Amino acid sequence: MATATAATDQIQSRLSSLPPPFSTSPETFELITQGAEALVYKTIFLSPSQPVALKIRPTKTWRHPTLDKRLTKQRITAEARVLVKCRKEGVPVPNVLGLDWEKGWTAVEWIEGKTVKQAIRERDLNKEDELVDLLGRIGRVVGKLHASGVIHGDLTTSNMMIRRAETEGGSGGLEGEIVLIDFGLASQAMQEEERAVDLYVLERAFGSTHPKEEGLFGKVLEAYEGTYKGARSTLRRLEDVRMRGRKKRLFCLAVYLLYSIAASFQLYFQRRAFKRAHGCESPPQYPLRDPFGLGFITKVIPAAKRQELLPYFDSLHQRFGKTFSYQPWFGRGVLFSVEPENVKYMSTTNFEDWGSRDARQEGVGELLGDGIFTTDGAFWAHSRALIRPQFDRAQVSEQVEPFESTTIKLIRKIPSDGQTVDLQKLFHKFTMDTSAKFLTGTSTNSLDDEQAEEAQKFMDAFDYAMEDAVWRVRLGKLYWFRPDRKAPAAIKYVRDYVRQWVDRAVAYRDSVAAATKDQESDDGAYIFINELAKQKEVDATRIHNETLNVLLAGRDTTAGVLSHMWYILARRPDVWEKLRAEVDALQGEPPTYVKLKEMRYMRNCIRETLRLYPSLPIIGKRAVKDTILPRGGGTQGDKPIFVPKGTNFTPSLWSLHRDKDVYGADAEDFRPERWTESLRPYWSYLPFGGGPRVCLGQQYAQSQAMYVTTRLMQHFDRIEPRDSEVLRHRLSPTLSVNGGNKIAFIA
């Protein structure tokens, strides 16, 4: 982090030291790209209507200062000379507007439009003639470039822009002038070899970036030959370059195969020694019917579609024991274990050997980005350090009373004359509103009729994106055989919706008030996102991602707990009456944080609900190095087991929390009283995880669930179930009642 801060300070110092007009420009410098040698910003030049690309070459601290200055000067002047020469010869390139090699910057004309790479990927697949025309224009531009005696050095579709004519309007299609950009590796040369290599780089880059269009690359060479007079000799040399490239690839492939074989033998003997040193033995194996493990997948997917995945995994544990593994010949191995000692060992003792990033990024990475739930190591530790203060006991206690206004809105949505209502849907709206209020100071107002439509669109998009994330995890690499064009749109809608909150927080931080006022909203309420924005090392992207990460936990997990508990309350009048007695002691007054702590039976009901129906019933971890777990191996299951790097470890809390050795013969039953009988489940009860990654928001979630339950019971005398007795569950990835929770309230 110190390195990143130092780099930022250096850039800011360099920007502030620029001569006019940059040093006096009121415009902010928008970072466009950041490469190994330079950073490119968008700003203005001389007038507000003159946008420019400002290329800055930061000082390389690892290089001798004299050498660094000399290289910077050489590269800046060489690039400028090439651009000037190209402009003179009629090659479409950006115009050089200014430079200073002492300060390390170059200002060139800003090219408005899309890169060729982006345009090809977004093109209409039914209009191949447009693509052929585009490739012809690329060939002609490269021909002009070589005819002028210039080699680009990095010809890719990312370094070509499509500049549309002002009269055309819009930004769609492939029409427009091709403009070559980024001449940092360019040189003036007359050798056939150099021109041929330039074309070869373009050919290889085009094939890897646009594999579906690779067969049409010949159109580029045809147009090149028709534009550049010396093209024939260059194309003959291109064949030689290709041949050398093939030979090099074959040689590299042979070396790679030999290296892989040698490395495999070395790894085998290393792992064998590791197993012997730790006394490891193999756990029971799920039988394979084919090398790819498709037999297992064909069992899992139907169970998931029937909303019976958790009972299916439980049946596997009944069949194979508390620990077993599934290891296809080709693909990633999976270890299933509900041994409390294994879960503890993974969560604490060898915590560093396990990661969440890879497994979670495969599912929710595109939606949530890099945040507290999707990262490991130093980044995760920094995220946790940023977020921990926001969930300290004082902040949680202050959040109880603000629940009241949203709870009243929830109560008004519930008919009191016995009409059926889907309580789960209302709970999701309630937790979305309260979470948004806590995080951003602004509710989504999904319980308000006037603003519910926009909030519902957001929640629908959020739900769709999370459902897609579940399928990404279940199918792994096979997910790409299940194309879903709606998912990217849903993810974009969610991130765009949250972006408005982020922009407000950044604006608040940058305002004068941020330096003089405490972090409070107009009504004095605490605001998570503003508090996060106060941290100097946190940029807008980080705020965006961390907010989404916490929003997921705050919305879905608490709503799931409430839905399951009220499903039970509608069918257990004995539990309802015991809770009623505890609630009546408040004499109709809204509970304070202190009063909630005194409501032991309600807290035990929450605990029992989380035991039977944990919000995240499956924990996903992946071994980041070869490691061990203490139990599960051998015929008795009491020996350590070896876990190879890359293995997924998926403890099922659903099964762990139903262990009859811990909870007794009635482990499947809802009985809150068990928590007053000296029950000490330790690592057999993990609704909020354990170890360094234990959930920071557990007090907030439990207080919220207890508060809304108390207020609902104060307003309604009794409830009745209005749906099937068969309880099925939806996993996406948090647990909810499949089909909703239909209940009737009577005041």
PDB file of N, CA and C in Angstrom, residues 203-244:
ATOM      1  N   GLU A 203      -0.729 -10.011 -36.944  1.00  0.00           N
ATOM      2  CA  GLU A 203      -1.423 -11.254 -37.274  1.00  0.00           C
ATOM      3  C   GLU A 203      -1.645 -12.112 -36.033  1.00  0.00           C
ATOM      4  N   ARG A 204      -0.606 -12.271 -35.225  1.00  0.00           N
ATOM      5  CA  ARG A 204      -0.724 -13.098 -34.019  1.00  0.00           C
ATOM      6  C   ARG A 204      -1.670 -12.459 -33.007  1.00  0.00           C
ATOM      7  N   ALA A 205      -1.558 -11.147 -32.840  1.00  0.00           N
ATOM      8  CA  ALA A 205      -2.425 -10.449 -31.888  1.00  0.00           C
ATOM      9  C   ALA A 205      -3.880 -10.521 -32.326  1.00  0.00           C
ATOM     10  N   PHE A 206      -4.122 -10.378 -33.628  1.00  0.00           N
ATOM     11  CA  PHE A 206      -5.490 -10.441 -34.146  1.00  0.00           C
ATOM     12  C   PHE A 206      -6.082 -11.829 -33.909  1.00  0.00           C
ATOM     13  N   GLY A 207      -5.298 -12.866 -34.168  1.00  0.00           N
ATOM     14  CA  GLY A 207      -5.797 -14.225 -33.990  1.00  0.00           C
ATOM     15  C   GLY A 207      -6.132 -14.551 -32.552  1.00  0.00           C
ATOM     16  N   SER A 208      -5.329 -14.066 -31.611  1.00  0.00           N
ATOM     17  CA  SER A 208      -5.586 -14.361 -30.198  1.00  0.00           C
ATOM     18  C   SER A 208      -6.716 -13.513 -29.625  1.00  0.00           C
ATOM     19  N   THR A 209      -6.851 -12.277 -30.118  1.00  0.00           N
ATOM     20  CA  THR A 209      -7.892 -11.378 -29.607  1.00  0.00           C
ATOM     21  C   THR A 209      -9.247 -11.636 -30.253  1.00  0.00           C
ATOM     22  N   HIS A 210      -9.235 -12.006 -31.535  1.00  0.00           N
ATOM     23  CA  HIS A 210     -10.483 -12.218 -32.280  1.00  0.00           C
ATOM     24  C   HIS A 210     -10.438 -13.585 -32.983  1.00  0.00           C
ATOM     25  N   PRO A 211     -10.471 -14.670 -32.231  1.00  0.00           N
ATOM     26  CA  PRO A 211     -10.319 -16.004 -32.841  1.00  0.00           C
ATOM     27  C   PRO A 211     -11.403 -16.335 -33.863  1.00  0.00           C
ATOM     28  N   LYS A 212     -12.623 -15.829 -33.661  1.00  0.00           N
ATOM     29  CA  LYS A 212     -13.708 -16.127 -34.601  1.00  0.00           C
ATOM     30  C   LYS A 212     -13.507 -15.427 -35.945  1.00  0.00           C
ATOM     31  N   GLU A 213     -12.790 -14.318 -35.938  1.00  0.00           N
ATOM     32  CA  GLU A 213     -12.569 -13.550 -37.165  1.00  0.00           C
ATOM     33  C   GLU A 213     -11.190 -13.811 -37.774  1.00  0.00           C
ATOM     34  N   GLU A 214     -10.417 -14.731 -37.176  1.00  0.00           N
ATOM     35  CA  GLU A 214      -9.031 -14.941 -37.606  1.00  0.00           C
ATOM     36  C   GLU A 214      -8.934 -15.327 -39.080  1.00  0.00           C
ATOM     37  N   GLY A 215      -9.913 -16.076 -39.593  1.00  0.00           N
ATOM     38  CA  GLY A 215      -9.869 -16.523 -40.981  1.00  0.00           C
ATOM     39  C   GLY A 215      -9.953 -15.403 -41.995  1.00  0.00           C
ATOM     40  N   LEU A 216     -10.369 -14.219 -41.557  1.00  0.00           N
ATOM     41  CA  LEU A 216     -10.504 -13.082 -42.476  1.00  0.00           C
ATOM     42  C   LEU A 216      -9.287 -12.165 -42.464  1.00  0.00           C
ATOM     43  N   PHE A 217      -8.242 -12.537 -41.731  1.00  0.00           N
ATOM     44  CA  PHE A 217      -7.082 -11.650 -41.644  1.00  0.00           C
ATOM     45  C   PHE A 217      -6.409 -11.445 -43.000  1.00  0.00           C
ATOM     46  N   GLY A 218      -6.590 -12.390 -43.898  1.00  0.00           N
ATOM     47  CA  GLY A 218      -6.015 -12.244 -45.236  1.00  0.00           C
ATOM     48  C   GLY A 218      -6.462 -10.973 -45.930  1.00  0.00           C
ATOM     49  N   LYS A 219      -7.649 -10.456 -45.567  1.00  0.00           N
ATOM     50  CA  LYS A 219      -8.136  -9.203 -46.159  1.00  0.00           C
ATOM     51  C   LYS A 219      -7.223  -8.031 -45.792  1.00  0.00           C
ATOM     52  N   VAL A 220      -6.623  -8.099 -44.606  1.00  0.00           N
ATOM     53  CA  VAL A 220      -5.680  -7.053 -44.200  1.00  0.00           C
ATOM     54  C   VAL A 220      -4.460  -7.073 -45.114  1.00  0.00           C
ATOM     55  N   LEU A 221      -3.944  -8.277 -45.361  1.00  0.00           N
ATOM     56  CA  LEU A 221      -2.740  -8.404 -46.192  1.00  0.00           C
ATOM     57  C   LEU A 221      -3.020  -8.043 -47.648  1.00  0.00           C
ATOM     58  N   GLU A 222      -4.223  -8.370 -48.141  1.00  0.00           N
ATOM     59  CA  GLU A 222      -4.581  -7.997 -49.516  1.00  0.00           C
ATOM     60  C   GLU A 222      -4.574  -6.481 -49.683  1.00  0.00           C
ATOM     61  N   ALA A 223      -5.185  -5.782 -48.734  1.00  0.00           N
ATOM     62  CA  ALA A 223      -5.227  -4.318 -48.804  1.00  0.00           C
ATOM     63  C   ALA A 223      -3.833  -3.725 -48.610  1.00  0.00           C
ATOM     64  N   TYR A 224      -3.041  -4.353 -47.748  1.00  0.00           N
ATOM     65  CA  TYR A 224      -1.661  -3.910 -47.523  1.00  0.00           C
ATOM     66  C   TYR A 224      -0.864  -3.986 -48.825  1.00  0.00           C
ATOM     67  N   GLU A 225      -1.031  -5.100 -49.550  1.00  0.00           N
ATOM     68  CA  GLU A 225      -0.301  -5.297 -50.801  1.00  0.00           C
ATOM     69  C   GLU A 225      -0.728  -4.275 -51.852  1.00  0.00           C
ATOM     70  N   GLY A 226      -2.002  -3.889 -51.830  1.00  0.00           N
ATOM     71  CA  GLY A 226      -2.492  -2.932 -52.806  1.00  0.00           C
ATOM     72  C   GLY A 226      -2.106  -1.501 -52.501  1.00  0.00           C
ATOM     73  N   THR A 227      -1.609  -1.246 -51.284  1.00  0.00           N
ATOM     74  CA  THR A 227      -1.266   0.121 -50.877  1.00  0.00           C
ATOM     75  C   THR A 227       0.235   0.384 -50.898  1.00  0.00           C
ATOM     76  N   TYR A 228       1.006  -0.592 -50.454  1.00  0.00           N
ATOM     77  CA  TYR A 228       2.450  -0.414 -50.319  1.00  0.00           C
ATOM     78  C   TYR A 228       3.168  -1.094 -51.484  1.00  0.00           C
ATOM     79  N   LYS A 229       3.967  -0.343 -52.228  1.00  0.00           N
ATOM     80  CA  LYS A 229       4.628  -0.867 -53.427  1.00  0.00           C
ATOM     81  C   LYS A 229       5.619  -1.984 -53.109  1.00  0.00           C
ATOM     82  N   GLY A 230       6.251  -1.906 -51.959  1.00  0.00           N
ATOM     83  CA  GLY A 230       7.231  -2.938 -51.606  1.00  0.00           C
ATOM     84  C   GLY A 230       6.629  -4.084 -50.835  1.00  0.00           C
ATOM     85  N   ALA A 231       5.297  -4.248 -50.932  1.00  0.00           N
ATOM     86  CA  ALA A 231       4.608  -5.238 -50.113  1.00  0.00           C
ATOM     87  C   ALA A 231       5.005  -6.667 -50.456  1.00  0.00           C
ATOM     88  N   ARG A 232       5.251  -6.967 -51.735  1.00  0.00           N
ATOM     89  CA  ARG A 232       5.514  -8.358 -52.117  1.00  0.00           C
ATOM     90  C   ARG A 232       6.741  -8.920 -51.403  1.00  0.00           C
ATOM     91  N   SER A 233       7.827  -8.166 -51.394  1.00  0.00           N
ATOM     92  CA  SER A 233       9.028  -8.660 -50.715  1.00  0.00           C
ATOM     93  C   SER A 233       8.799  -8.746 -49.207  1.00  0.00           C
ATOM     94  N   THR A 234       8.006  -7.807 -48.668  1.00  0.00           N
ATOM     95  CA  THR A 234       7.697  -7.854 -47.232  1.00  0.00           C
ATOM     96  C   THR A 234       6.864  -9.085 -46.900  1.00  0.00           C
ATOM     97  N   LEU A 235       5.887  -9.411 -47.758  1.00  0.00           N
ATOM     98  CA  LEU A 235       5.040 -10.576 -47.513  1.00  0.00           C
ATOM     99  C   LEU A 235       5.826 -11.875 -47.666  1.00  0.00           C
ATOM    100  N   ARG A 236       6.802 -11.900 -48.600  1.00  0.00           N
ATOM    101  CA  ARG A 236       7.654 -13.090 -48.698  1.00  0.00           C
ATOM    102  C   ARG A 236       8.464 -13.264 -47.410  1.00  0.00           C
ATOM    103  N   ARG A 237       8.974 -12.149 -46.892  1.00  0.00           N
ATOM    104  CA  ARG A 237       9.716 -12.220 -45.637  1.00  0.00           C
ATOM    105  C   ARG A 237       8.790 -12.615 -44.481  1.00  0.00           C
ATOM    106  N   LEU A 238       7.529 -12.213 -44.563  1.00  0.00           N
ATOM    107  CA  LEU A 238       6.555 -12.598 -43.545  1.00  0.00           C
ATOM    108  C   LEU A 238       6.428 -14.114 -43.459  1.00  0.00           C
ATOM    109  N   GLU A 239       6.465 -14.798 -44.630  1.00  0.00           N
ATOM    110  CA  GLU A 239       6.408 -16.263 -44.629  1.00  0.00           C
ATOM    111  C   GLU A 239       7.593 -16.845 -43.868  1.00  0.00           C
ATOM    112  N   ASP A 240       8.784 -16.249 -44.061  1.00  0.00           N
ATOM    113  CA  ASP A 240       9.960 -16.718 -43.327  1.00  0.00           C
ATOM    114  C   ASP A 240       9.785 -16.514 -41.822  1.00  0.00           C
ATOM    115  N   VAL A 241       9.241 -15.356 -41.460  1.00  0.00           N
ATOM    116  CA  VAL A 241       9.021 -15.061 -40.038  1.00  0.00           C
ATOM    117  C   VAL A 241       8.023 -16.047 -39.444  1.00  0.00           C
ATOM    118  N   ARG A 242       6.958 -16.340 -40.195  1.00  0.00           N
ATOM    119  CA  ARG A 242       5.979 -17.322 -39.727  1.00  0.00           C
ATOM    120  C   ARG A 242       6.628 -18.680 -39.491  1.00  0.00           C
ATOM    121  N   MET A 243       7.479 -19.111 -40.457  1.00  0.00           N
ATOM    122  CA  MET A 243       8.131 -20.408 -40.340  1.00  0.00           C
ATOM    123  C   MET A 243       9.015 -20.449 -39.100  1.00  0.00           C
ATOM    124  N   ARG A 244       9.771 -19.378 -38.887  1.00  0.00           N
ATOM    125  CA  ARG A 244      10.604 -19.332 -37.688  1.00  0.00           C
ATOM    126  C   ARG A 244       9.742 -19.358 -36.434  1.00  0.00           C
TER     127      ARG A 244
END
